[in-house]
mmCIF file of C-alpha atoms and ligand atoms in Angstrom:
data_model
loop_
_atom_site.group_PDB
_atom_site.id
_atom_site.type_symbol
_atom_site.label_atom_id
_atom_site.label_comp_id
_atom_site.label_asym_id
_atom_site.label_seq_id
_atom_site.Cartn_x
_atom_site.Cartn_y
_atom_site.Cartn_z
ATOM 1 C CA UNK A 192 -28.891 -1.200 25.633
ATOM 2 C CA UNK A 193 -25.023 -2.033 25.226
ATOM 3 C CA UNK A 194 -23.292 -0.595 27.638
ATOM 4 C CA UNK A 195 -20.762 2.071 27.319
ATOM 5 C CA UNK A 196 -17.495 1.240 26.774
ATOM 6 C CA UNK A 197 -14.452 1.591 28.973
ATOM 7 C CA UNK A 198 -10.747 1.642 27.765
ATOM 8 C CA UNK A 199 -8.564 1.149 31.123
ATOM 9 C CA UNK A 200 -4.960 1.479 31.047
ATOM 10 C CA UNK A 201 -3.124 -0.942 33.263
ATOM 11 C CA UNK A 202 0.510 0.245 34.166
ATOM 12 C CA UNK A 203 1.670 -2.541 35.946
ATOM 13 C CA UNK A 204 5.176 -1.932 37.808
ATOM 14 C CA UNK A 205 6.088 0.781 35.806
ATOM 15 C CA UNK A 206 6.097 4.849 36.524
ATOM 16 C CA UNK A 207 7.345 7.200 38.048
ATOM 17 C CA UNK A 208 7.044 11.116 39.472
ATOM 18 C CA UNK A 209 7.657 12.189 36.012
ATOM 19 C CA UNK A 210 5.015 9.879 34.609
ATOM 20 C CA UNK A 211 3.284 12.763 35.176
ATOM 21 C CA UNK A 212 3.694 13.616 31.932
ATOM 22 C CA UNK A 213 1.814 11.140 29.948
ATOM 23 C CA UNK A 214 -1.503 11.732 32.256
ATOM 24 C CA UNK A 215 -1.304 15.387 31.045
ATOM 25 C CA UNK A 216 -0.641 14.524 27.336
ATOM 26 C CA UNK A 217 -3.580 12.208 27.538
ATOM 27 C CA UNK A 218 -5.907 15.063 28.649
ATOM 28 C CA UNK A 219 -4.775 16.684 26.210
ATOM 29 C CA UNK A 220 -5.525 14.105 23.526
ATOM 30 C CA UNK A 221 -8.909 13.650 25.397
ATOM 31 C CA UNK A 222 -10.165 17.908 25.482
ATOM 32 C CA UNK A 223 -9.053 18.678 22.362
ATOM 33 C CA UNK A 224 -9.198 15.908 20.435
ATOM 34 C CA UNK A 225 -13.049 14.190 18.585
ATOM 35 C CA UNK A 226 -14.686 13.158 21.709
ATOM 36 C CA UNK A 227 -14.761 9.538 22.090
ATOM 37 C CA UNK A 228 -18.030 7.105 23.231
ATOM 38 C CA UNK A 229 -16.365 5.581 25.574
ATOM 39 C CA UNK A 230 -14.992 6.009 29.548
ATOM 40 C CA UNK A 231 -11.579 6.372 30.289
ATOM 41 C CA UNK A 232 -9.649 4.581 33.163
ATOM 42 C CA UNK A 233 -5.799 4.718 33.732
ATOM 43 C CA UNK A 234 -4.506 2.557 36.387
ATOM 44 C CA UNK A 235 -1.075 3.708 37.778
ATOM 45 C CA UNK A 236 0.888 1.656 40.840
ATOM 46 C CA UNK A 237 -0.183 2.237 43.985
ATOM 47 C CA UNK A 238 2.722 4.830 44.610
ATOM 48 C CA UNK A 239 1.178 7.523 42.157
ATOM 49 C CA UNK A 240 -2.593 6.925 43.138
ATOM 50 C CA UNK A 241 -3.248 10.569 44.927
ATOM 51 C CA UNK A 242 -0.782 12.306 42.952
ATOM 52 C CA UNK A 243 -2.838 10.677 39.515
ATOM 53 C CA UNK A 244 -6.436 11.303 41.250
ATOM 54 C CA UNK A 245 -4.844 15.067 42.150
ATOM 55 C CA UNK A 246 -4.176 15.791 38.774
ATOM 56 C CA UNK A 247 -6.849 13.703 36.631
ATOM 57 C CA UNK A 248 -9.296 15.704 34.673
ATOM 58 C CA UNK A 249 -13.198 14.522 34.751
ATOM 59 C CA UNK A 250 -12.529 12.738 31.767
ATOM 60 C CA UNK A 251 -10.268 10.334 33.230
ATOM 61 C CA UNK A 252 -10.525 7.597 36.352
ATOM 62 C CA UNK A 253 -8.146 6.591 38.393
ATOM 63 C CA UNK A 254 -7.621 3.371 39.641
ATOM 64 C CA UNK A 255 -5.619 0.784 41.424
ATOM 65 C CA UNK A 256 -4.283 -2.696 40.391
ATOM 66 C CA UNK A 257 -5.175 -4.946 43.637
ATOM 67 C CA UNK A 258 -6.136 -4.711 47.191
ATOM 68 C CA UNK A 259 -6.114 -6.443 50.540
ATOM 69 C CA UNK A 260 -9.473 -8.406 51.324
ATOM 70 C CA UNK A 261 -9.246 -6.557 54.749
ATOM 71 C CA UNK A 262 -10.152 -3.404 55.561
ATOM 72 C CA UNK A 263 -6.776 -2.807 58.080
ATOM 73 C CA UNK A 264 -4.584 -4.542 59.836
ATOM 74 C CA UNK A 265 -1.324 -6.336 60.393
ATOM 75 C CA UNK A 266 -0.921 -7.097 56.753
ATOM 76 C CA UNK A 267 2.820 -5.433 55.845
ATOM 77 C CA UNK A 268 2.946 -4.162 52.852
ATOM 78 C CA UNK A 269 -0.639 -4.721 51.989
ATOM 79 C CA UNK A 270 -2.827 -2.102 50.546
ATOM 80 C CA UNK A 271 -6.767 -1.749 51.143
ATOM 81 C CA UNK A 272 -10.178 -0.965 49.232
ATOM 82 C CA UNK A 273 -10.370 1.564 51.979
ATOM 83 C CA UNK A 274 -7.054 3.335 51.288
ATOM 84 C CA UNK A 275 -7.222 3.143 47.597
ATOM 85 C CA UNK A 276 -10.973 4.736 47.793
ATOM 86 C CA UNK A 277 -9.044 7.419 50.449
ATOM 87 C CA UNK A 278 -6.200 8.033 47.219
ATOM 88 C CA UNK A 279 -9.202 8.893 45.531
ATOM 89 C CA UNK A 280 -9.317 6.329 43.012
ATOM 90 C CA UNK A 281 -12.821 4.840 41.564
ATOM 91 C CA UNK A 282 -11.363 1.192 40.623
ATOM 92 C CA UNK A 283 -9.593 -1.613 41.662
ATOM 93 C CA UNK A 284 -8.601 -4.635 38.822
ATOM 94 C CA UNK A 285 -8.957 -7.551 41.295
ATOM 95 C CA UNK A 286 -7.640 -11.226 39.851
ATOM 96 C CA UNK A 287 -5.564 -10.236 37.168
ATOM 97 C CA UNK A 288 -3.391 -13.428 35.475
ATOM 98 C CA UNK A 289 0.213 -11.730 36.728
ATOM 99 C CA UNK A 290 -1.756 -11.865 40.302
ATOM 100 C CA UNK A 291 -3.267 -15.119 39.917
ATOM 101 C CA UNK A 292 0.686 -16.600 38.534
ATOM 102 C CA UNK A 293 2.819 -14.550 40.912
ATOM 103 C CA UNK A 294 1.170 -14.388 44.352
ATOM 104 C CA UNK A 295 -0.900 -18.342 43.717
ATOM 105 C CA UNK A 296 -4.315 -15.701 44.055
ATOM 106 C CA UNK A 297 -6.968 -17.948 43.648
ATOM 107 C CA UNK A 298 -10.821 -17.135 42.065
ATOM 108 C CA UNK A 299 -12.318 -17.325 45.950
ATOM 109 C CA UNK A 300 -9.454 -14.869 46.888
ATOM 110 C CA UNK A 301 -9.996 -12.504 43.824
ATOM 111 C CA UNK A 302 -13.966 -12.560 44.635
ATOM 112 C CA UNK A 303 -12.956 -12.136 48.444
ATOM 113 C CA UNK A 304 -11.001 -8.946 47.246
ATOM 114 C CA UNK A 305 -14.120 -7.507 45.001
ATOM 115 C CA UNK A 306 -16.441 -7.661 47.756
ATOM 116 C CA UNK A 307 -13.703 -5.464 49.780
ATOM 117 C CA UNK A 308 -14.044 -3.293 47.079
ATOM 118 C CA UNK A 309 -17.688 -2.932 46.706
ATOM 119 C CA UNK A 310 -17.929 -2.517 50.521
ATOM 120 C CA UNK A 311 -16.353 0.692 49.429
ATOM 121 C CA UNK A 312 -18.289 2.250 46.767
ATOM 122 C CA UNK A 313 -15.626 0.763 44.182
ATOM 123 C CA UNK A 314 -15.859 -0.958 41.109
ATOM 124 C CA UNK A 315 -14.365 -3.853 40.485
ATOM 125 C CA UNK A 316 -12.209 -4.909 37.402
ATOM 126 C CA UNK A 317 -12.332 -8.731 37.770
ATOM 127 C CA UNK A 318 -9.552 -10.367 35.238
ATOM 128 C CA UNK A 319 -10.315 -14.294 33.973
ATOM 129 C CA UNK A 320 -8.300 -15.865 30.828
ATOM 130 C CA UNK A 321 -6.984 -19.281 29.869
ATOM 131 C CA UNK A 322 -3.565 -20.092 29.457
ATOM 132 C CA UNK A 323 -1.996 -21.523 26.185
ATOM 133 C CA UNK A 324 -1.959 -24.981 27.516
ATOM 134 C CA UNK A 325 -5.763 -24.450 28.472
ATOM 135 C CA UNK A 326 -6.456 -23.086 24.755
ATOM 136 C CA UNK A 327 -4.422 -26.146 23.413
ATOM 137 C CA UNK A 328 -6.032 -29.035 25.278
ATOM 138 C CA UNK A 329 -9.956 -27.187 24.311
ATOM 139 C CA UNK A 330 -10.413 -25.660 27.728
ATOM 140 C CA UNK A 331 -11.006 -22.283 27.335
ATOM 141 C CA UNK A 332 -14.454 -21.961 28.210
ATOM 142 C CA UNK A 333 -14.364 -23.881 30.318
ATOM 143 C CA UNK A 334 -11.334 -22.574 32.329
ATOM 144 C CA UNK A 335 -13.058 -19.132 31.619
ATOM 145 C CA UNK A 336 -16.468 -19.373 32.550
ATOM 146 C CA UNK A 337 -15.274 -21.309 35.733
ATOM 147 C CA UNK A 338 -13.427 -18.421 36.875
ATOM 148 C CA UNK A 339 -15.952 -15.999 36.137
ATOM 149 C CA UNK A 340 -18.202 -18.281 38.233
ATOM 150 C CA UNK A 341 -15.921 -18.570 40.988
ATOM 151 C CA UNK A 342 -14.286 -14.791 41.239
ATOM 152 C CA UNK A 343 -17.613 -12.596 40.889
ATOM 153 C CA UNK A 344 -19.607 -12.430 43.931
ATOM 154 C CA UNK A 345 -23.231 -13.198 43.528
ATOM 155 C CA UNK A 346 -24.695 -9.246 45.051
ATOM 156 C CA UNK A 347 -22.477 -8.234 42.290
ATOM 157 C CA UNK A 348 -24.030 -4.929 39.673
ATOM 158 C CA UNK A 349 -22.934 -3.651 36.297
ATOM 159 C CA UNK A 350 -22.836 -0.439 38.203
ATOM 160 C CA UNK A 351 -19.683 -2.214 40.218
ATOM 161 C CA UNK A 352 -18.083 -4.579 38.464
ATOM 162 C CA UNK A 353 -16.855 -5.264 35.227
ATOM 163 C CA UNK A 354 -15.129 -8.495 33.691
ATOM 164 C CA UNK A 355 -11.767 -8.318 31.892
ATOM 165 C CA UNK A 356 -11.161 -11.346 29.721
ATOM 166 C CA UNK A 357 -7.389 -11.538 29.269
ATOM 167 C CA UNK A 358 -5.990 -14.435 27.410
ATOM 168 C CA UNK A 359 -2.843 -15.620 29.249
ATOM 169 C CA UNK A 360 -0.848 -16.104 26.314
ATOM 170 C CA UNK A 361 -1.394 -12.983 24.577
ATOM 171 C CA UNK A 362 -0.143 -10.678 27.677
ATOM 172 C CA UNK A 363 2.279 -8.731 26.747
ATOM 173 C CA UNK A 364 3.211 -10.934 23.641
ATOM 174 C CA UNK A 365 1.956 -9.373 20.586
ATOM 175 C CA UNK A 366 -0.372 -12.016 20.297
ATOM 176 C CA UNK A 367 -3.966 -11.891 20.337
ATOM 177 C CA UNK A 368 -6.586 -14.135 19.469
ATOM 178 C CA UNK A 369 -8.518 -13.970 16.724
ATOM 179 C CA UNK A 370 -11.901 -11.621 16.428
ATOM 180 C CA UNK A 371 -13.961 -14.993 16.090
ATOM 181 C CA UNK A 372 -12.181 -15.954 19.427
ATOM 182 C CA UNK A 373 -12.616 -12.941 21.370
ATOM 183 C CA UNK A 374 -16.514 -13.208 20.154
ATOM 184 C CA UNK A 375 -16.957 -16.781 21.073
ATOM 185 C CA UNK A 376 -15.557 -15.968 24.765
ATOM 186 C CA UNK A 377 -17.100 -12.890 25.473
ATOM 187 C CA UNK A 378 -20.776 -14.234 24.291
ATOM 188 C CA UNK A 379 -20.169 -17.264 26.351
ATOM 189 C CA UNK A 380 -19.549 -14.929 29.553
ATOM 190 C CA UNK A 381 -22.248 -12.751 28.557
ATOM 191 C CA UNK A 382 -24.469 -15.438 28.422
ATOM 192 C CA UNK A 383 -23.172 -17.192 31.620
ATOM 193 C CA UNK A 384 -23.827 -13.448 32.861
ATOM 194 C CA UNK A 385 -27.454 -13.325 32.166
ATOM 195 C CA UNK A 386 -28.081 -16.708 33.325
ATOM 196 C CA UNK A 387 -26.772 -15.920 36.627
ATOM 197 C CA UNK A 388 -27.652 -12.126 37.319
ATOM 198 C CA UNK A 389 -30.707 -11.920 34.590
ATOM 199 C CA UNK A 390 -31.189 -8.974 32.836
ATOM 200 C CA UNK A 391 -28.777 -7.358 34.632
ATOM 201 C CA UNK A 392 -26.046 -9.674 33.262
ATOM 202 C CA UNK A 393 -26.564 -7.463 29.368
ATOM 203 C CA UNK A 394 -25.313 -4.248 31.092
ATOM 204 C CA UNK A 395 -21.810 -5.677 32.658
ATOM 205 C CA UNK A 396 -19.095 -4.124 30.818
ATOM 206 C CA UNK A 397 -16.618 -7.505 29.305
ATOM 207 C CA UNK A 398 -13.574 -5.664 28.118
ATOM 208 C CA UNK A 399 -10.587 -7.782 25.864
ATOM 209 C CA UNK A 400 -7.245 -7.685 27.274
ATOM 210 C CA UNK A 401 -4.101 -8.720 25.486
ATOM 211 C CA UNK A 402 -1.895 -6.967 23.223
ATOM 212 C CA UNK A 403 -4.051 -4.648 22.494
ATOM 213 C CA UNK A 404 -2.466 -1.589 20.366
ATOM 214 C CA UNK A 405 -3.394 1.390 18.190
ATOM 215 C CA UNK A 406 -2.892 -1.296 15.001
ATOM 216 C CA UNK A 407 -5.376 -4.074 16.363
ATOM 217 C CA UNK A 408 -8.244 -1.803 18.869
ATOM 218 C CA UNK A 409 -10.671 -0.904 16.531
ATOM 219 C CA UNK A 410 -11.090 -4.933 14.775
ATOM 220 C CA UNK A 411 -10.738 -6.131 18.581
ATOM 221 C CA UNK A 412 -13.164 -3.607 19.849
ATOM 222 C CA UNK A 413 -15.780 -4.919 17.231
ATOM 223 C CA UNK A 414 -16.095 -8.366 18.310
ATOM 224 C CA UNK A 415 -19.819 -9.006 19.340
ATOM 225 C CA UNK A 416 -20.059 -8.385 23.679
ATOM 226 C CA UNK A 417 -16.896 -6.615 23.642
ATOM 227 C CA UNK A 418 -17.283 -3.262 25.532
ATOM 228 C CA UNK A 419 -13.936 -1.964 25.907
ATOM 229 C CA UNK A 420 -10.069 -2.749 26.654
ATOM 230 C CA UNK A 421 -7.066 -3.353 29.290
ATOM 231 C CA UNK A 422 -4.421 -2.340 27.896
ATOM 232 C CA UNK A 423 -0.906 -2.937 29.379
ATOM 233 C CA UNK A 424 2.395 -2.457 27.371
ATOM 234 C CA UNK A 425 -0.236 0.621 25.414
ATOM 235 C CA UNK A 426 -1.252 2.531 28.229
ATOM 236 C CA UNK A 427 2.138 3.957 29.067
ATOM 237 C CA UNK A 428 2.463 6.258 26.360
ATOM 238 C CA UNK A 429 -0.592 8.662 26.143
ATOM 239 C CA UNK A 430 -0.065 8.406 22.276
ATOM 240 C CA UNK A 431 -0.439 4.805 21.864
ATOM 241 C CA UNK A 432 -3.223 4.879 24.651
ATOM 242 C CA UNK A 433 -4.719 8.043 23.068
ATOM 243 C CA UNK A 434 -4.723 5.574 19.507
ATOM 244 C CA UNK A 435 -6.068 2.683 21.530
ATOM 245 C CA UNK A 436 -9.353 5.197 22.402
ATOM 246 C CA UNK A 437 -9.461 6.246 18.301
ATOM 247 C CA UNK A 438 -11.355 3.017 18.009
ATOM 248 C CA UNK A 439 -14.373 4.739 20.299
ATOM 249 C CA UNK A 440 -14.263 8.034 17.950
ATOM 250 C CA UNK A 441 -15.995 8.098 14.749
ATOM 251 C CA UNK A 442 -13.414 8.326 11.735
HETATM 252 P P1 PGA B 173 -0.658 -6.035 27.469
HETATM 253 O O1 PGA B 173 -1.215 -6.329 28.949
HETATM 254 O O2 PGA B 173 -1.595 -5.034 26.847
HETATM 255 O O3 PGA B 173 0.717 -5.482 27.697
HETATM 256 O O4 PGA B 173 -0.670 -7.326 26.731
HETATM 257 C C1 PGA B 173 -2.591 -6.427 29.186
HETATM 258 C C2 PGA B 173 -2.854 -6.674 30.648
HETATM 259 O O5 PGA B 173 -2.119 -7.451 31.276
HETATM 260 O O6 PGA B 173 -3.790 -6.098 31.232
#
């Protein structure tokens, strides 16, 4: 059975108190608009986690964007699995390419930090993506698959984990790959998947991340194994995000 899809919204550095807002316009969109076949995740910074998991309705998750590989400790300005379960969030994106660039995370970091989050009941978001050079020089897969390999622990369950693939180059850029790309990828880490976990490996969730906007979700979102976006730039306003979601309602 494919599994169901999930359309996360990754904020990144940005809101506020009165960001508010936009999580109660996208419950609206979500109650009274055509119900859509698909989960819905909104990922705030870590400053509005309890106030977001407060006010969330059941329709929509909460989660964070990183954690600490510990569980406490003498690790200033650090954040845990442990406190970001306590917030009441139900994810964590571990390993995303900003992460990976900005702080030197490597993939045995990233799968050091989902295990801390599946030692709490979370699931785990784990990011992989080339950069342009990689695409240029024919590396993609392999860069990709590598990092899957590398950053997903092997107890690892669709139930608690799911695999962004997030092209570098297309973060945040207004570019994205082509649908013949995006299918290529995510049937090569499908199939990497099942080779490794079995089964098992047909009921991850892979979602597309990159650019992804009202315009481009619902040709993205048909790509064979993909189940789903992060959205960056998109998620902020609950219009554009609430557009991004039309592509998991029947029209
Ligand atoms: P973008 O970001 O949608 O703004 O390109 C995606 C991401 O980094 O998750």
């Amino acid at each position: 059975m494919k599994p169901k899809a999930l359309v996360a919204g990754n904020w990144k550095m940005n809101g506020l108190a009165s960001s508010q807002a936009e999580l109660e316009a996208l419950t609206h969109y979500l109650k009274d608009g055509a119900k859509a076949d698909c989960d819905v995740l909104i990922c705030p910074p870590f400053t509005l986690l309890s106030v977001f998991a407060n006010a969330a309705s059941d329709d929509i998750a909460i989660g964070a964007q990183d954690c600490h590989t510990q569980t406490s400790g003498a690790h200033t300005g650090d954040i845990s699995a442990e406190m970001i379960k306590d917030a009441g969030a139900a994810f964590v994106i571990v390993g995303h390419s900003e992460r990976r660039a900005d702080h030197g995370e490597s993939s045995v970091l990233v799968q050091e930090k989902a295990k801390a989050v599946h030692a709490q009941g979370l699931q785990a978001i784990v990011c992989v993506g080339e950069t342009e050079s990689d695409r240029d020089s024919g590396n993609t897969l392999t860069v990709v698959l590598g990092q899957v390999e590398a950053s997903i622990p092997d107890e690892v369950t669709p139930e608690n984990t799911v695999v962004a693939y997030e092209p570098v180059w297309a973060i945040g850029t207004g570019r994205t790959p082509t649908v013949e790309d995006v299918a290529e990828v995510h049937t090569a880490i499908r199939e990497a998947l099942v080779q490794r976990f079995g089964d098992a490996g047909n009921e991850f969730r892979i979602l597309y991340g990159g650019s992804v906007k009202p315009s481009n979700a619902r040709e993205l979102m048909s790509a064979d194994n993909v189940n789903g976006a992060l959205v960056g730039g998109a998620s902020l306003k609950a219009s554009d995000f609430n557009g991004i979601i039309d592509a998991y309602r029947n029209r």
